[in-house]
Amino acid sequence: MDFIDLKTQYQRDKQAIWERLSRNMENASFILGPDVAELEKTLAHYVGVKHAIGVASGTDALLIPLLAYGIGPGDEVITTPFTFVATVEVIALLGAKPVFVDIDPKTYLIDIHQVEKAITPRTKGIISVSLYGQTPDMDALNSIAKKHNLWVMEDAAQSFGAIYKDKKSCNLSDVAATSFFPSKPLGCYGDGGMIFTNDDELALKMRQIANHGQHVRYQHCYVGINARLDTLQAAVLLAKWPHFEEEANSRHHIGQRYTELLKNTVVTPVLEKNTTRSVYAQYTIRVQNRDSVINFLKDKGIPTAVHYPIPLHLQEAYRSLGYKEGDFPHAEKAAQEVMSLPMHPFLTEETMQYIVDNVKQAVR
């Protein structure tokens, strides 16, 4: 059994993928080839924003907006400690200070009610993390940011395709970043990412920063980096794209079915009140005896994962921030109890039932 079934997806899309790749090989369109521009246009239209900028990874998609905003030493950026490390490392790499806010213990999303208390004169912006496939209450977060003249970036690495009210994830804030890591709801065959915004000036600056800071060849307006989305990865994404909406709906329905089957057995995911569709990048439950449950399921041929076992404020790399155990109790408790079950659009009812039956046995 696969935790994420990329093999079935590949068999379905194999012909389209190789047609796209072969075309690029024959044309030698390896760097910023036409498939990159086509993907940007396609995804911008899907999300409902003016600008989409393809970049080399989800981490680059987080870093480049911070560079464009001029974030540096002395600045503070508010985010959550319960996320993948990339959310925070991009802040720290620029010499700025990540300021953490605890999570809502039910949704694992940033606790909106605690954000305002974390704002100081040095705060420049907020990175909200759309964890496990759904977004926080972005309207409430944007309202707080506007009141304090801050920008908001959605870390949508796990939520591309999710719907908040009637709008897509990546079109809910000043700027958004997503990842095309192979296991994501829309994944390529390596690293890749994209930035979304409606801000014309910001978009132009970010596009230039991602290509060595140049506005025309050999003329550099900004200190930039090499963060271009590889054309071959764009080709893979375009080949997969015709099936994405169907897969996003399948993810939502499979996640809801899991919840129905597991209710009263374990703590199941709770959707934020404004979530119309979660893409369940992970289907994450909570159990008291996690190690024994994981080992029991492993013996039954069921793979699992833990996203994430150590909150970022307790990681060695971020000890200098001065946080200690007990500062963010909800994030710390979740880190000790969460575990993710197999989740992908091709899960059958039979396979789900097998997984659920064994989870029930494991937690007895």
Tab-separated table of C-alpha atoms in Angstrom:
chain	number	residue	atom	x	y	z
A	1	MET	CA	0.000	0.000	0.000
A	2	ASP	CA	1.282	3.458	-0.884
A	3	PHE	CA	1.015	6.425	1.458
A	4	ILE	CA	0.562	8.595	-1.641
A	5	ASP	CA	-0.178	6.732	-4.871
A	6	LEU	CA	1.831	8.558	-7.525
A	7	LYS	CA	2.201	5.376	-9.561
A	8	THR	CA	-1.478	5.094	-10.490
A	9	GLN	CA	-1.549	8.768	-11.379
A	10	TYR	CA	1.513	8.348	-13.598
A	11	GLN	CA	-0.022	5.432	-15.472
A	12	ARG	CA	-3.082	7.544	-16.192
A	13	ASP	CA	-1.064	10.579	-17.327
A	14	LYS	CA	1.933	8.813	-18.879
A	15	GLN	CA	1.162	9.596	-22.508
A	16	ALA	CA	0.402	13.267	-21.878
A	17	ILE	CA	3.516	13.639	-19.728
A	18	TRP	CA	5.858	12.166	-22.325
A	19	GLU	CA	4.288	14.140	-25.148
A	20	ARG	CA	4.987	17.336	-23.218
A	21	LEU	CA	8.495	16.301	-22.211
A	22	SER	CA	9.403	15.152	-25.730
A	23	ARG	CA	8.238	18.436	-27.235
A	24	ASN	CA	10.490	20.353	-24.848
A	25	MET	CA	13.406	18.027	-25.521
A	26	GLU	CA	13.051	18.429	-29.271
A	27	ASN	CA	12.793	22.205	-28.980
A	28	ALA	CA	15.571	22.389	-26.356
A	29	SER	CA	13.241	24.597	-24.290
A	30	PHE	CA	14.884	23.926	-20.949
A	31	ILE	CA	15.014	27.330	-19.217
A	32	LEU	CA	11.883	29.516	-19.115
A	33	GLY	CA	10.408	27.613	-22.025
A	34	PRO	CA	6.830	28.253	-23.195
A	35	ASP	CA	5.368	25.660	-20.823
A	36	VAL	CA	6.358	27.834	-17.852
A	37	ALA	CA	4.378	30.806	-19.160
A	38	GLU	CA	1.457	28.527	-20.064
A	39	LEU	CA	1.389	27.051	-16.570
A	40	GLU	CA	1.553	30.486	-14.959
A	41	LYS	CA	-1.358	31.726	-17.052
A	42	THR	CA	-3.382	28.554	-16.408
A	43	LEU	CA	-2.942	28.585	-12.645
A	44	ALA	CA	-3.442	32.339	-12.287
A	45	HIS	CA	-6.785	31.969	-14.058
A	46	TYR	CA	-7.729	28.984	-11.911
A	47	VAL	CA	-6.921	30.738	-8.653
A	48	GLY	CA	-8.427	34.026	-9.829
A	49	VAL	CA	-5.407	36.325	-9.526
A	50	LYS	CA	-3.615	38.582	-11.975
A	51	HIS	CA	-0.128	37.179	-11.554
A	52	ALA	CA	1.425	33.744	-11.076
A	53	ILE	CA	5.206	33.376	-10.993
A	54	GLY	CA	6.720	29.931	-11.333
A	55	VAL	CA	9.732	29.278	-9.118
A	56	ALA	CA	12.099	26.425	-8.383
A	57	SER	CA	10.577	25.250	-5.090
A	58	GLY	CA	7.967	25.967	-2.474
A	59	THR	CA	10.724	27.381	-0.285
A	60	ASP	CA	11.685	29.866	-3.011
A	61	ALA	CA	8.011	30.787	-3.265
A	62	LEU	CA	8.133	31.806	0.404
A	63	LEU	CA	11.521	33.496	0.255
A	64	ILE	CA	11.040	35.703	-2.790
A	65	PRO	CA	8.071	37.716	-1.432
A	66	LEU	CA	10.078	38.435	1.726
A	67	LEU	CA	12.964	39.652	-0.426
A	68	ALA	CA	10.556	41.804	-2.412
A	69	TYR	CA	9.134	43.296	0.779
A	70	GLY	CA	12.662	44.105	1.931
A	71	ILE	CA	12.528	41.963	5.064
A	72	GLY	CA	15.795	41.982	6.974
A	73	PRO	CA	17.517	42.351	10.350
A	74	GLY	CA	15.353	44.022	12.983
A	75	ASP	CA	12.092	43.010	11.318
A	76	GLU	CA	9.574	40.573	12.771
A	77	VAL	CA	7.225	38.242	10.914
A	78	ILE	CA	4.411	36.432	12.727
A	79	THR	CA	3.682	32.788	11.955
A	80	THR	CA	2.959	29.427	13.586
A	81	PRO	CA	5.426	26.952	15.127
A	82	PHE	CA	3.385	23.990	13.850
A	83	THR	CA	4.422	23.797	10.218
A	84	PHE	CA	7.209	22.560	7.969
A	85	VAL	CA	10.488	24.328	8.696
A	86	ALA	CA	10.560	26.204	5.362
A	87	THR	CA	7.928	28.637	6.636
A	88	VAL	CA	10.306	29.877	9.305
A	89	GLU	CA	13.726	29.340	7.755
A	90	VAL	CA	13.053	31.903	5.032
A	91	ILE	CA	12.441	34.539	7.734
A	92	ALA	CA	15.561	33.578	9.661
A	93	LEU	CA	17.746	33.410	6.540
A	94	LEU	CA	17.079	37.105	5.946
A	95	GLY	CA	18.105	37.985	9.490
A	96	ALA	CA	14.547	38.760	10.584
A	97	LYS	CA	12.860	37.294	13.666
A	98	PRO	CA	10.070	34.717	13.435
A	99	VAL	CA	7.445	35.474	16.084
A	100	PHE	CA	5.264	32.500	16.887
A	101	VAL	CA	1.564	32.305	17.699
A	102	ASP	CA	0.017	29.056	18.964
A	103	ILE	CA	-2.444	27.016	16.941
A	104	ASP	CA	-6.136	26.358	17.306
A	105	PRO	CA	-6.137	22.878	18.899
A	106	LYS	CA	-8.993	21.679	16.687
A	107	THR	CA	-7.885	22.819	13.224
A	108	TYR	CA	-4.092	23.130	13.841
A	109	LEU	CA	-4.233	26.475	12.031
A	110	ILE	CA	-2.848	29.684	13.502
A	111	ASP	CA	-5.025	30.949	16.359
A	112	ILE	CA	-6.402	34.176	14.900
A	113	HIS	CA	-7.394	35.425	18.366
A	114	GLN	CA	-3.750	35.474	19.488
A	115	VAL	CA	-2.245	37.196	16.458
A	116	GLU	CA	-2.871	40.788	17.471
A	117	LYS	CA	-1.150	40.275	20.824
A	118	ALA	CA	2.038	39.275	18.994
A	119	ILE	CA	2.252	42.483	16.929
A	120	THR	CA	5.014	44.933	17.858
A	121	PRO	CA	6.408	48.079	16.205
A	122	ARG	CA	8.882	45.786	14.405
A	123	THR	CA	6.237	43.525	12.874
A	124	LYS	CA	6.175	43.753	9.076
A	125	GLY	CA	3.868	40.928	8.087
A	126	ILE	CA	2.143	37.640	8.833
A	127	ILE	CA	2.702	34.264	7.192
A	128	SER	CA	-0.433	32.196	7.649
A	129	VAL	CA	-0.036	28.471	7.067
A	130	SER	CA	-2.828	26.588	5.312
A	131	LEU	CA	-2.075	23.294	6.977
A	132	TYR	CA	-3.239	19.805	5.982
A	133	GLY	CA	-5.245	21.127	3.019
A	134	GLN	CA	-7.357	24.008	4.335
A	135	THR	CA	-6.902	27.713	5.015
A	136	PRO	CA	-7.262	29.676	8.248
A	137	ASP	CA	-9.942	32.362	8.590
A	138	MET	CA	-8.237	34.641	6.099
A	139	ASP	CA	-10.809	37.432	6.245
A	140	ALA	CA	-10.223	37.832	9.974
A	141	LEU	CA	-6.453	37.684	9.513
A	142	ASN	CA	-6.507	40.246	6.697
A	143	SER	CA	-8.613	42.556	8.849
A	144	ILE	CA	-6.039	42.455	11.646
A	145	ALA	CA	-3.214	43.041	9.173
A	146	LYS	CA	-4.945	45.993	7.553
A	147	LYS	CA	-5.554	47.585	10.951
A	148	HIS	CA	-1.821	47.460	11.672
A	149	ASN	CA	-0.588	48.161	8.119
A	150	LEU	CA	0.914	44.697	7.678
A	151	TRP	CA	1.058	42.381	4.685
A	152	VAL	CA	-0.225	38.795	4.759
A	153	MET	CA	1.341	35.904	2.894
A	154	GLU	CA	-0.494	32.585	2.687
A	155	ASP	CA	1.811	29.599	2.897
A	156	ALA	CA	-0.378	27.439	0.684
A	157	ALA	CA	2.120	24.619	0.159
A	158	GLN	CA	-0.517	22.112	1.322
A	159	SER	CA	-3.704	23.806	0.150
A	160	PHE	CA	-3.585	24.504	-3.576
A	161	GLY	CA	-7.126	23.757	-4.758
A	162	ALA	CA	-8.766	24.370	-1.380
A	163	ILE	CA	-11.748	26.719	-1.279
A	164	TYR	CA	-12.378	29.263	1.475
A	165	LYS	CA	-15.927	30.599	1.234
A	166	ASP	CA	-16.179	31.098	-2.533
A	167	LYS	CA	-12.498	31.814	-3.240
A	168	LYS	CA	-9.544	29.589	-3.951
A	169	SER	CA	-6.546	29.252	-1.697
A	170	CYS	CA	-3.731	31.471	-3.101
A	171	ASN	CA	-6.230	34.297	-3.763
A	172	LEU	CA	-6.950	35.242	-0.167
A	173	SER	CA	-4.164	37.635	0.823
A	174	ASP	CA	-1.536	40.049	-0.486
A	175	VAL	CA	0.636	37.221	-1.764
A	176	ALA	CA	0.594	33.428	-1.624
A	177	ALA	CA	3.148	30.678	-2.066
A	178	THR	CA	2.541	27.069	-3.030
A	179	SER	CA	4.693	24.008	-3.608
A	180	PHE	CA	4.687	21.396	-6.354
A	181	PHE	CA	6.742	18.862	-4.380
A	182	PRO	CA	5.684	15.434	-5.722
A	183	SER	CA	3.450	14.589	-2.738
A	184	LYS	CA	1.432	17.824	-2.884
A	185	PRO	CA	-2.157	17.933	-4.214
A	186	LEU	CA	-0.643	19.201	-7.487
A	187	GLY	CA	2.852	17.785	-7.679
A	188	CYS	CA	5.635	17.703	-10.251
A	189	TYR	CA	8.508	15.204	-10.488
A	190	GLY	CA	11.034	17.164	-8.468
A	191	ASP	CA	10.958	20.544	-6.780
A	192	GLY	CA	8.795	23.401	-7.978
A	193	GLY	CA	6.602	26.187	-6.670
A	194	MET	CA	4.545	29.236	-7.579
A	195	ILE	CA	3.806	32.670	-6.179
A	196	PHE	CA	0.434	34.381	-6.633
A	197	THR	CA	-0.553	38.033	-6.239
A	198	ASN	CA	-2.820	40.754	-7.576
A	199	ASP	CA	-0.197	43.442	-6.907
A	200	ASP	CA	1.348	44.506	-10.240
A	201	GLU	CA	4.412	46.170	-8.743
A	202	LEU	CA	5.112	43.334	-6.332
A	203	ALA	CA	4.689	40.755	-9.097
A	204	LEU	CA	7.212	42.461	-11.360
A	205	LYS	CA	9.747	42.768	-8.557
A	206	MET	CA	9.328	39.117	-7.532
A	207	ARG	CA	9.672	37.902	-11.119
A	208	GLN	CA	12.924	39.833	-11.455
A	209	ILE	CA	14.295	38.654	-8.108
A	210	ALA	CA	13.608	35.049	-9.116
A	211	ASN	CA	15.763	35.530	-12.229
A	212	HIS	CA	18.920	37.023	-10.739
A	213	GLY	CA	17.278	40.399	-10.131
A	214	GLN	CA	17.387	41.313	-13.796
A	215	HIS	CA	14.759	43.232	-15.777
A	216	VAL	CA	16.484	42.628	-19.114
A	217	ARG	CA	19.447	40.403	-19.820
A	218	TYR	CA	22.554	41.501	-17.911
A	219	GLN	CA	20.803	44.496	-16.338
A	220	HIS	CA	20.066	43.897	-12.666
A	221	CYS	CA	17.684	46.072	-10.658
A	222	TYR	CA	17.769	43.988	-7.490
A	223	VAL	CA	19.952	41.530	-5.667
A	224	GLY	CA	18.296	38.345	-6.854
A	225	ILE	CA	18.600	34.589	-6.863
A	226	ASN	CA	18.252	31.780	-9.394
A	227	ALA	CA	14.773	30.454	-8.614
A	228	ARG	CA	13.318	29.768	-12.046
A	229	LEU	CA	10.770	26.992	-12.431
A	230	ASP	CA	12.274	24.271	-14.606
A	231	THR	CA	10.461	23.947	-17.930
A	232	LEU	CA	10.326	20.153	-17.700
A	233	GLN	CA	8.592	20.379	-14.333
A	234	ALA	CA	6.082	22.836	-15.806
A	235	ALA	CA	5.459	20.320	-18.575
A	236	VAL	CA	4.675	17.577	-16.041
A	237	LEU	CA	2.265	19.863	-14.196
A	238	LEU	CA	0.457	20.843	-17.395
A	239	ALA	CA	0.101	17.175	-18.346
A	240	LYS	CA	-1.485	16.456	-14.969
A	241	TRP	CA	-3.614	19.592	-14.927
A	242	PRO	CA	-6.749	18.354	-16.789
A	243	HIS	CA	-7.466	15.960	-13.906
A	244	PHE	CA	-6.681	18.302	-11.028
A	245	GLU	CA	-10.170	19.562	-10.228
A	246	GLU	CA	-11.505	16.010	-10.189
A	247	GLU	CA	-8.657	14.995	-7.872
A	248	ALA	CA	-9.290	17.951	-5.558
A	249	ASN	CA	-12.934	16.950	-5.226
A	250	SER	CA	-11.926	13.331	-4.647
A	251	ARG	CA	-9.537	14.364	-1.903
A	252	HIS	CA	-12.281	16.312	-0.148
A	253	HIS	CA	-14.774	13.464	-0.372
A	254	ILE	CA	-12.242	10.825	0.707
A	255	GLY	CA	-11.262	12.974	3.682
A	256	GLN	CA	-14.900	13.360	4.676
A	257	ARG	CA	-15.454	9.629	4.289
A	258	TYR	CA	-12.441	8.862	6.495
A	259	THR	CA	-13.922	11.164	9.138
A	260	GLU	CA	-17.281	9.438	8.944
A	261	LEU	CA	-15.694	6.003	9.311
A	262	LEU	CA	-13.385	7.025	12.159
A	263	LYS	CA	-15.759	9.142	14.247
A	264	ASN	CA	-15.850	8.185	17.909
A	265	THR	CA	-12.624	6.218	17.447
A	266	VAL	CA	-9.874	8.840	17.192
A	267	VAL	CA	-9.708	12.624	16.984
A	268	THR	CA	-10.447	13.370	13.325
A	269	PRO	CA	-9.719	16.563	11.344
A	270	VAL	CA	-11.988	19.538	11.978
A	271	LEU	CA	-12.697	21.865	9.075
A	272	GLU	CA	-12.463	25.596	9.686
A	273	LYS	CA	-15.961	27.088	9.583
A	274	ASN	CA	-15.362	28.866	6.260
A	275	THR	CA	-13.779	25.902	4.471
A	276	THR	CA	-15.836	24.906	1.451
A	277	ARG	CA	-13.304	22.357	0.228
A	278	SER	CA	-10.214	20.917	1.837
A	279	VAL	CA	-7.766	19.095	-0.404
A	280	TYR	CA	-6.504	17.038	2.539
A	281	ALA	CA	-2.837	17.205	1.632
A	282	GLN	CA	-2.619	14.948	4.672
A	283	TYR	CA	-5.396	13.159	6.483
A	284	THR	CA	-4.241	13.643	10.048
A	285	ILE	CA	-5.714	12.069	13.155
A	286	ARG	CA	-4.718	12.320	16.820
A	287	VAL	CA	-4.045	9.363	19.099
A	288	GLN	CA	-2.673	9.006	22.613
A	289	ASN	CA	-0.416	6.012	21.931
A	290	ARG	CA	1.048	7.092	18.603
A	291	ASP	CA	4.130	4.877	18.454
A	292	SER	CA	2.191	1.712	19.165
A	293	VAL	CA	-0.505	2.656	16.638
A	294	ILE	CA	2.103	3.362	13.968
A	295	ASN	CA	3.859	0.048	14.632
A	296	PHE	CA	0.562	-1.877	14.615
A	297	LEU	CA	-0.402	-0.371	11.262
A	298	LYS	CA	3.067	-0.983	9.853
A	299	ASP	CA	2.701	-4.678	10.681
A	300	LYS	CA	-0.564	-4.643	8.713
A	301	GLY	CA	1.128	-3.084	5.671
A	302	ILE	CA	-0.327	0.385	6.252
A	303	PRO	CA	2.169	3.264	5.923
A	304	THR	CA	1.838	6.375	8.086
A	305	ALA	CA	3.683	9.654	8.627
A	306	VAL	CA	3.924	12.342	11.290
A	307	HIS	CA	3.473	15.961	10.257
A	308	TYR	CA	5.146	17.304	12.471
A	309	PRO	CA	6.832	15.649	15.467
A	310	ILE	CA	8.737	18.647	16.878
A	311	PRO	CA	7.291	22.187	16.771
A	312	LEU	CA	9.693	24.739	15.373
A	313	HIS	CA	10.215	26.732	18.576
A	314	LEU	CA	11.778	23.602	20.115
A	315	GLN	CA	14.089	22.866	17.184
A	316	GLU	CA	17.808	23.329	17.816
A	317	ALA	CA	18.178	25.729	14.896
A	318	TYR	CA	15.759	28.190	16.493
A	319	ARG	CA	16.824	28.071	20.146
A	320	SER	CA	18.250	31.572	19.790
A	321	LEU	CA	14.702	32.917	19.504
A	322	GLY	CA	14.366	32.332	23.237
A	323	TYR	CA	11.274	30.157	23.283
A	324	LYS	CA	10.959	27.227	25.658
A	325	GLU	CA	8.824	24.161	26.225
A	326	GLY	CA	5.357	25.190	27.360
A	327	ASP	CA	5.256	28.462	25.398
A	328	PHE	CA	2.890	27.033	22.764
A	329	PRO	CA	1.073	24.185	24.496
A	330	HIS	CA	-1.409	23.389	21.720
A	331	ALA	CA	1.340	23.040	19.112
A	332	GLU	CA	3.425	20.940	21.507
A	333	LYS	CA	0.565	18.586	22.375
A	334	ALA	CA	-0.426	18.185	18.714
A	335	ALA	CA	3.173	17.351	17.820
A	336	GLN	CA	3.060	14.459	20.284
A	337	GLU	CA	-0.246	13.032	19.034
A	338	VAL	CA	-0.790	13.672	15.308
A	339	MET	CA	-0.274	11.027	12.647
A	340	SER	CA	-1.293	10.923	9.018
A	341	LEU	CA	-2.960	8.047	7.201
A	342	PRO	CA	-2.640	7.159	3.498
A	343	MET	CA	-4.302	9.915	1.464
A	344	HIS	CA	-4.588	10.354	-2.300
A	345	PRO	CA	-7.358	10.644	-4.904
A	346	PHE	CA	-7.236	6.958	-5.814
A	347	LEU	CA	-8.091	5.462	-2.428
A	348	THR	CA	-10.874	2.923	-2.785
A	349	GLU	CA	-13.628	2.299	-0.286
A	350	GLU	CA	-12.197	-1.176	0.297
A	351	THR	CA	-8.731	0.149	1.097
A	352	MET	CA	-10.117	2.863	3.357
A	353	GLN	CA	-12.201	0.316	5.221
A	354	TYR	CA	-9.123	-1.859	5.735
A	355	ILE	CA	-7.167	1.123	7.087
A	356	VAL	CA	-10.011	2.211	9.357
A	357	ASP	CA	-10.620	-1.301	10.716
A	358	ASN	CA	-6.968	-1.577	11.670
A	359	VAL	CA	-6.841	1.898	13.221
A	360	LYS	CA	-9.802	0.871	15.394
A	361	GLN	CA	-7.956	-2.257	16.491
A	362	ALA	CA	-4.751	-0.336	17.143
A	363	VAL	CA	-6.324	2.230	19.485
A	364	ARG	CA	-8.333	-0.236	21.603
